[in-house]
């Protein structure tokens, strides 16, 4: 709580002032409360999310799994502040982000979210270090860039351009970029989707280690059910609804996962 | 495949309206400029030809060095193929309007100005008023650039400007203006040069044909049958007219020889008369001189004689006085001697007087003694005798007594003898005494007399001397006066001689020249001139042709930009369609089939763009260009000529360019294998840029700056497109504003910084040296005039490199003060160039026209037909007119004649316009002044012209704006679409909208700035080009562009950039973040 207020001083305090009652009831770090997302295509209304509720704790490694079109991407978009929900409430670290306007959402993304894309989305024209810098430029309390790059094992390649790196290395850069922002939540969209098996596993390991070492909540979105074994919590999505939420008491280390 | 391809392409267009629009618009602009500027050339010529045809401009003009007779006309009339013929007169006259002298060319209007009259040539277009209907009426030119201060209803008093009176040539010497006209014969204010006045004709005037008295026509104008069917700017026209031209030339030789002999003999007769006049004048002068000299000589002789007699008198008087003085001196000496003698005599007398007195006393005593003795003796005798008588007396006693008596008698006798001696002695003594006294007295008297005489003499001398002195003084004074009078007379004579001799020399020189001219008189010559020799026709044609230069530069530039726009756009489209291409290839479509979609896309854009460009460009540009030129030319409104060929070729060229660009863009993709194409294209790898090698600089740059720098150099095509496009935009703006600056600056420069005088005073041709000096003195004394100097200004023709230019030769006796009145400095420098004997200074435009530079030589013909070589020693800044400055010594050396001041240039003390008017009137009253020109009014009338140029600037600004918009829109559009993923990603990273915009726009802004800065340089060049093309023959526009114009151009370009950025901001804002999640296409 206290920390988050330091993080976002410019957001109105009232929005963070959660009533005592609510504070008592709520202990979750992130909470989705009956979130719906309905797209109107002319007369037809399609519900991408038809009422989704779940929580994520601080420092939790969450895997959201589901088939294509199940709604996991919509969850990611809404959770990542890239899209708004049609109905329901979303709380992140006690803040109700479901009411945010575009500008507030940007601020939210800016300070609270780290994003790891399936296709890395590195800026081709910037070196590894500069790609990380691109993110740290705009946040208040970034981690040390060099340390972060070292942490993802790319110290030697800091001066290289993305095109000179392998896919796995590029994804490491993406993770470093997300991490360097010192976010509350690391959102990973199919982080291994474009990688080969071994590299994918290295990346997953990095994510898992990051979660453990930095105490950052990590949400990995994947269609690959094999990855569920490594999550502290596994949320399965189907047809815009939560199919199941499983707490995994003993998540497997990445090394032991086969997919 | 056909319909599918069409559909696909049309959908693609629908999907990317921005890209389609940018290709279409840049094509439209390119075509508009190319076709528009090019079309203006035929349009201008067509309009001019139409005007010529409508107003029956002559096709041929026959002039002869000796004029043309009625017989000549009827001979020509016999030739086949002549439609109309008009034998007419022209004459140059002078008129004064508001004390300013104008040179006017008078043309004749035929009596019958009916439209059906085929012999009514060079017709006029009535702008105001009516045509002259009776004698004493005239119409004048409706001027274009400078408004004449003459209104309809004004009366113009004309002068011939030559020896002959105007009444010899014209019925009247005063004409009332009843109307203002235009004629295709003179399209501009450039009427030509004249032998009278300042040498440049200011406007033309038309009066009815029968107002001319002369039998001899000055020219014969004629039209050729069916020549109007041709465009006179085409060769076919000249081929058609040539038949008649040759026919006239055939009869020319015979006709002209007949004229020659009579003319020559007539001229010789006149010259002989003038010679006689000169000789008479010379004789009279010499005689007068002789008389005056004689008078002076006589006076001198008299003076010498006077002086001689005076000095002789002086001598004589001096002699006289000297002898006088000597006499006086002698008299004085005599007097002295006398006095001395007197003193001596007196002394002697005084000394002898006692002796004499004593002697006298003795004598008297003796006499008394003797007398007493005698008496005693007598007594004794008597006694004795008595005693003797006494006879008693013894004989002894008797004897004794007798003895005694005898002794007594003896003594008595002795005494008696002595006595008579004594008496005279006494008397003598007395006389002596008396004489002595008298002598003394006499001497004393003499002395007195002498002294008196001396005193008189001295007085006389004194008087004489005084008198003589007075006389001398008078004489000397007289002499002195005579001398002064003589000397003055001498000076006056000398002056009279010099000025008389100068006048005579002048006359002699003129006569010699005239004789020489006559002797060198060319063989008689007829000139049959077609429109090639018609100034307005040629001038306007060359103006139109000059647009070719612009037509070359502009399109090249716009086509380059069009190619780059098309290339970048198509590259982007092809990139986006990569997997599609792969799919098509995989499906078995050939390269051509695949490429045809893109080519069709470009083709459609080009066709529509071309259509739009042709429609707009070929109306707007010719109109703008035509109207801009019509500030100087008096053509009726533009009439377009259909130029489908040009439209098609322009469209084809631009279409070829876009298609080539498209093929270039698509070519690489087509050669790749389908498998490779199906996979996402490897993103263009980042590269280190050169700037990074400059570590110290790179290190100092902020992160954002680094990113911007990288991006700038990453996309070279876009960099080029933007920089070239934007530089073009700025260049157009700079040129536009520069045109205004340059034209508006020339008046101030010409009449403020170069010609620093306020008034120029033309003197009459026949003014005498003495009158001139008198006037100069008078002007110098006038308090309203702060400075004045005399210069010689005369028109001449210079030849160099086959060019021929009419110039004004200026020399000044006083080369020291000349810079106060005329600043002779090269453009861009304050250093005054000296007028030396090593060469002449010429004005800049003259050097450009003649293609000469410092050190080259020119040939000058100062009106005598002889070309004389001079070396150019420098080029001076000048904007209006052509000038050639030379030192008087050089002038004399070149022309063998001393320059005579014929113009006074005057700087005024600060004066109001009323005072100026008054001064003008005063100056005109001087009998040696022929005209007065004030330079204060010029600036005002010129600024009106400038104002009407502003629409050219508007067109250029619009073109610049369009260019900037298209290029920047395209750049941003392509940039955004290509970097969609990157932008979405940074949005996801939490960049605010404004930060995102900055991230994208920073490059745009920088590119715009780089382009704009390049454009400033480019603009200078473009401006030069346009100014060179737009310049009239004798006016040089400035080359200055004010710093403010650069600033404004830069500012407007940046503003255009900002507007595009703002427009694109909305698009940027709408980019969905989900794009970042999509797989790479």
Short mmCIF file of C-alpha atoms in Angstrom, two decimals, chain A:
data_model
loop_
_atom_site.label_atom_id
_atom_site.label_comp_id
_atom_site.label_asym_id
_atom_site.label_seq_id
_atom_site.Cartn_x
_atom_site.Cartn_y
_atom_site.Cartn_z
CA UNK A 1 0.00 0.00 0.00
CA UNK A 2 2.49 2.45 1.18
CA UNK A 3 4.85 1.64 -1.54
CA UNK A 4 2.28 1.99 -4.24
CA UNK A 5 1.44 5.44 -3.05
CA UNK A 6 5.02 6.40 -3.47
CA UNK A 7 4.91 4.99 -6.91
CA UNK A 8 1.92 6.88 -8.08
CA UNK A 9 1.84 10.13 -6.29
CA UNK A 10 0.13 12.03 -9.05
CA UNK A 11 -2.93 9.86 -9.16
CA UNK A 12 -5.61 11.24 -6.93
CA UNK A 13 -5.33 9.92 -3.48
CA UNK A 14 -9.06 9.34 -3.17
CA UNK A 15 -8.84 6.69 -5.81
CA UNK A 16 -6.42 4.82 -3.72
CA UNK A 17 -8.28 5.39 -0.51
CA UNK A 18 -10.09 2.23 -0.16
CA UNK A 19 -12.65 2.09 2.53
CA UNK A 20 -11.67 0.20 5.67
CA UNK A 21 -14.42 -2.25 5.05
CA UNK A 22 -13.13 -3.02 1.63
CA UNK A 23 -9.60 -3.30 2.89
CA UNK A 24 -10.65 -5.84 5.42
CA UNK A 25 -12.51 -7.88 2.90
CA UNK A 26 -9.79 -7.69 0.35
CA UNK A 27 -6.37 -9.02 0.83
CA UNK A 28 -5.65 -9.89 -2.79
CA UNK A 29 -3.00 -7.89 -4.68
CA UNK A 30 -4.88 -8.00 -7.94
CA UNK A 31 -8.53 -8.72 -8.18
CA UNK A 32 -10.85 -9.32 -11.18
CA UNK A 33 -14.42 -9.04 -10.08
CA UNK A 34 -17.01 -10.28 -12.54
CA UNK A 35 -15.28 -8.61 -15.45
CA UNK A 36 -17.10 -8.61 -18.77
CA UNK A 37 -15.93 -7.49 -22.17
CA UNK A 38 -18.57 -7.18 -24.82
CA UNK A 39 -17.81 -6.22 -28.41
CA UNK A 40 -20.67 -4.80 -30.41
CA UNK A 41 -20.56 -5.71 -34.06
CA UNK A 42 -23.53 -3.83 -35.31
CA UNK A 43 -26.61 -5.57 -33.90
CA UNK A 44 -24.66 -8.54 -32.67
CA UNK A 45 -22.97 -8.44 -29.32
CA UNK A 46 -20.13 -10.79 -28.66
CA UNK A 47 -18.90 -11.31 -25.16
CA UNK A 48 -15.18 -11.89 -25.17
CA UNK A 49 -15.33 -12.11 -21.41
CA UNK A 50 -18.59 -13.05 -19.90
CA UNK A 51 -17.89 -12.37 -16.25
CA UNK A 52 -14.46 -13.29 -14.99
CA UNK A 53 -13.30 -13.19 -11.40
CA UNK A 54 -9.93 -14.15 -9.98
CA UNK A 55 -7.21 -12.80 -7.73
CA UNK A 56 -3.49 -12.71 -7.94
CA UNK A 57 -1.29 -12.32 -4.94
CA UNK A 58 1.83 -10.32 -4.69
CA UNK A 59 4.83 -12.31 -5.84
CA UNK A 60 2.65 -15.01 -7.32
CA UNK A 61 3.53 -16.76 -10.58
CA UNK A 62 0.23 -17.11 -12.40
CA UNK A 63 -0.34 -19.04 -15.55
CA UNK A 64 -3.48 -18.17 -17.52
CA UNK A 65 -4.09 -20.86 -20.03
CA UNK A 66 -6.68 -21.43 -22.66
CA UNK A 67 -7.23 -22.15 -26.28
CA UNK A 68 -7.25 -19.51 -28.96
CA UNK A 69 -10.25 -17.24 -28.64
CA UNK A 70 -10.96 -18.39 -25.08
CA UNK A 71 -10.54 -14.85 -23.85
CA UNK A 72 -7.13 -15.01 -22.32
CA UNK A 73 -5.82 -12.24 -24.53
CA UNK A 74 -8.74 -10.06 -23.53
CA UNK A 75 -7.87 -10.66 -19.89
CA UNK A 76 -4.29 -9.72 -20.70
CA UNK A 77 -5.36 -6.55 -22.50
CA UNK A 78 -7.62 -5.46 -19.71
CA UNK A 79 -5.21 -6.40 -16.98
CA UNK A 80 -2.40 -4.72 -18.85
CA UNK A 81 -4.37 -1.49 -19.15
CA UNK A 82 -4.42 -1.73 -22.92
CA UNK A 83 -8.16 -2.10 -23.05
CA UNK A 84 -11.08 -1.38 -20.77
CA UNK A 85 -13.68 -3.78 -19.50
CA UNK A 86 -17.36 -3.33 -20.24
CA UNK A 87 -18.52 -4.36 -16.82
CA UNK A 88 -17.08 -5.44 -13.48
CA UNK A 89 -14.33 -4.19 -11.23
CA UNK A 90 -10.61 -4.62 -11.38
CA UNK A 91 -8.35 -3.74 -8.49
CA UNK A 92 -4.61 -3.63 -8.64
CA UNK A 93 -2.78 -3.11 -5.42
CA UNK A 94 -5.93 -1.63 -3.95
CA UNK A 95 -6.59 0.70 -6.89
CA UNK A 96 -9.70 0.32 -8.97
CA UNK A 97 -8.36 0.48 -12.49
CA UNK A 98 -11.58 -0.47 -14.17
CA UNK A 99 -12.73 3.13 -13.86
CA UNK A 100 -9.57 4.63 -15.30
CA UNK A 101 -9.67 6.84 -18.32
CA UNK A 102 -7.16 6.55 -21.13
CA UNK A 103 -4.64 8.83 -19.51
CA UNK A 104 -4.85 7.12 -16.15
CA UNK A 105 -4.49 3.79 -17.88
CA UNK A 106 -1.33 5.01 -19.55
CA UNK A 107 0.04 6.07 -16.19
CA UNK A 108 -0.91 2.69 -14.85
CA UNK A 109 0.95 0.93 -17.64
CA UNK A 110 3.82 3.25 -17.22
CA UNK A 111 4.50 2.59 -13.58
CA UNK A 112 2.83 -0.69 -12.69
CA UNK A 113 3.06 -3.01 -15.64
CA UNK A 114 5.91 -4.75 -17.32
CA UNK A 115 5.05 -6.39 -20.61
CA UNK A 116 6.74 -9.26 -22.35
CA UNK A 117 5.44 -9.85 -25.88
CA UNK A 118 5.31 -13.02 -27.88
CA UNK A 119 7.31 -11.37 -30.66
CA UNK A 120 9.52 -9.40 -28.28
CA UNK A 121 8.59 -6.08 -29.90
CA UNK A 122 12.04 -4.66 -29.55
CA UNK A 123 12.79 -1.46 -31.34
CA UNK A 124 15.05 -2.65 -34.13
CA UNK A 125 16.88 0.57 -34.37
CA UNK A 126 17.99 0.56 -30.75
CA UNK A 127 20.68 -1.51 -29.11
CA UNK A 128 19.93 -3.87 -26.27
CA UNK A 129 20.80 -1.30 -23.70
CA UNK A 130 18.86 1.39 -25.46
CA UNK A 131 15.79 -0.81 -25.70
CA UNK A 132 15.90 -1.16 -21.95
CA UNK A 133 16.53 2.54 -21.61
CA UNK A 134 13.45 3.22 -23.70
CA UNK A 135 11.39 1.81 -20.88
CA UNK A 136 13.34 3.25 -17.98
CA UNK A 137 13.25 6.71 -19.56
CA UNK A 138 9.71 7.17 -18.52
CA UNK A 139 9.43 5.56 -15.11
CA UNK A 140 10.25 6.95 -11.76
CA UNK A 141 12.05 4.29 -9.93
CA UNK A 142 13.78 2.13 -12.51
CA UNK A 143 16.25 -0.60 -11.69
CA UNK A 144 19.83 -0.19 -12.71
CA UNK A 145 19.93 -0.87 -16.43
CA UNK A 146 23.27 -2.59 -16.54
CA UNK A 147 22.40 -4.80 -13.60
CA UNK A 148 19.13 -5.74 -15.18
CA UNK A 149 20.81 -6.62 -18.45
CA UNK A 150 23.36 -8.61 -16.54
CA UNK A 151 20.57 -10.35 -14.66
CA UNK A 152 19.08 -11.62 -17.91
CA UNK A 153 22.53 -12.77 -19.00
CA UNK A 154 23.13 -10.29 -21.79
CA UNK A 155 25.92 -8.22 -20.35
CA UNK A 156 28.16 -9.05 -23.27
CA UNK A 157 25.56 -8.10 -25.83
CA UNK A 158 24.39 -4.81 -24.42
CA UNK A 159 25.71 -2.90 -27.42
CA UNK A 160 24.15 -5.15 -30.04
CA UNK A 161 21.10 -4.49 -32.12
CA UNK A 162 18.13 -6.87 -31.89
CA UNK A 163 18.77 -8.19 -35.38
CA UNK A 164 22.14 -9.44 -34.18
CA UNK A 165 20.54 -11.50 -31.39
CA UNK A 166 18.83 -14.85 -31.36
CA UNK A 167 15.14 -15.10 -30.53
CA UNK A 168 15.84 -16.19 -26.97
CA UNK A 169 18.24 -13.33 -26.47
CA UNK A 170 15.70 -10.93 -27.85
CA UNK A 171 13.10 -12.18 -25.47
CA UNK A 172 15.58 -11.73 -22.63
CA UNK A 173 15.96 -8.16 -23.71
CA UNK A 174 12.20 -7.82 -23.66
CA UNK A 175 12.13 -9.24 -20.14
CA UNK A 176 14.95 -6.94 -19.09
CA UNK A 177 13.03 -4.02 -20.54
CA UNK A 178 9.92 -5.03 -18.61
CA UNK A 179 11.82 -5.67 -15.41
CA UNK A 180 13.89 -2.51 -15.49
CA UNK A 181 10.73 -0.52 -15.07
CA UNK A 182 10.40 -2.11 -11.65
CA UNK A 183 6.74 -2.98 -12.23
CA UNK A 184 4.19 -4.43 -9.87
CA UNK A 185 3.09 -6.91 -12.43
CA UNK A 186 4.94 -8.65 -15.21
CA UNK A 187 2.58 -9.64 -17.99
CA UNK A 188 3.90 -12.17 -20.46
CA UNK A 189 1.97 -12.95 -23.62
CA UNK A 190 3.02 -16.34 -24.95
CA UNK A 191 6.62 -15.54 -24.07
CA UNK A 192 7.85 -18.78 -25.57
CA UNK A 193 5.50 -18.79 -28.51
CA UNK A 194 8.10 -17.76 -31.02
CA UNK A 195 10.97 -19.68 -29.43
CA UNK A 196 12.29 -23.16 -29.72
CA UNK A 197 11.87 -25.54 -26.86
CA UNK A 198 15.20 -25.10 -25.12
CA UNK A 199 15.23 -21.37 -25.45
CA UNK A 200 11.64 -21.22 -24.29
CA UNK A 201 12.56 -23.09 -21.21
CA UNK A 202 15.42 -20.70 -20.48
CA UNK A 203 13.04 -17.81 -20.75
CA UNK A 204 10.51 -19.45 -18.50
CA UNK A 205 13.27 -20.06 -16.03
CA UNK A 206 14.22 -16.46 -16.14
CA UNK A 207 10.63 -15.46 -15.51
CA UNK A 208 10.28 -17.87 -12.65
CA UNK A 209 13.55 -16.73 -11.11
CA UNK A 210 12.55 -13.13 -11.50
CA UNK A 211 9.30 -13.81 -9.75
CA UNK A 212 11.06 -15.47 -6.88
CA UNK A 213 13.99 -13.12 -6.58
CA UNK A 214 12.25 -9.82 -7.11
CA UNK A 215 8.92 -10.64 -5.59
CA UNK A 216 7.15 -9.41 -8.70
CA UNK A 217 3.82 -10.90 -9.62
CA UNK A 218 4.19 -12.63 -12.96
CA UNK A 219 1.30 -13.51 -15.21
CA UNK A 220 2.09 -15.77 -18.11
CA UNK A 221 -0.55 -16.21 -20.75
CA UNK A 222 -0.24 -19.28 -22.87
CA UNK A 223 -2.17 -21.81 -24.80
CA UNK A 224 0.35 -24.39 -23.80
CA UNK A 225 -1.14 -26.35 -20.93
CA UNK A 226 2.21 -27.93 -20.21
CA UNK A 227 3.33 -24.72 -18.67
CA UNK A 228 0.62 -24.81 -16.03
CA UNK A 229 2.74 -27.00 -13.85
CA UNK A 230 5.14 -24.24 -13.07
CA UNK A 231 2.56 -21.69 -11.91
CA UNK A 232 1.73 -20.90 -8.32
CA UNK A 233 -1.76 -20.40 -9.60
CA UNK A 234 -3.22 -21.70 -12.79
CA UNK A 235 -6.27 -20.03 -14.28
CA UNK A 236 -7.87 -21.80 -17.17
CA UNK A 237 -10.11 -19.85 -19.44
CA UNK A 238 -12.70 -21.10 -21.82
CA UNK A 239 -15.30 -19.28 -23.87
CA UNK A 240 -14.88 -16.06 -22.01
CA UNK A 241 -15.32 -17.69 -18.65
CA UNK A 242 -13.03 -19.07 -16.01
CA UNK A 243 -12.94 -22.78 -16.32
CA UNK A 244 -10.86 -23.37 -13.22
CA UNK A 245 -8.53 -21.73 -10.80
CA UNK A 246 -6.00 -24.02 -9.25
CA UNK A 247 -3.55 -23.18 -6.56
CA UNK A 248 -0.41 -25.18 -7.14
CA UNK A 249 1.17 -25.73 -3.77
CA UNK A 250 4.31 -27.17 -5.26
CA UNK A 251 5.03 -25.62 -8.59
CA UNK A 252 7.58 -27.46 -10.63
CA UNK A 253 10.83 -25.78 -11.46
CA UNK A 254 11.04 -25.09 -15.14
CA UNK A 255 13.76 -27.64 -15.69
CA UNK A 256 11.36 -30.41 -14.99
CA UNK A 257 8.65 -29.32 -17.29
CA UNK A 258 8.31 -30.99 -20.60
CA UNK A 259 6.18 -29.70 -23.38
#
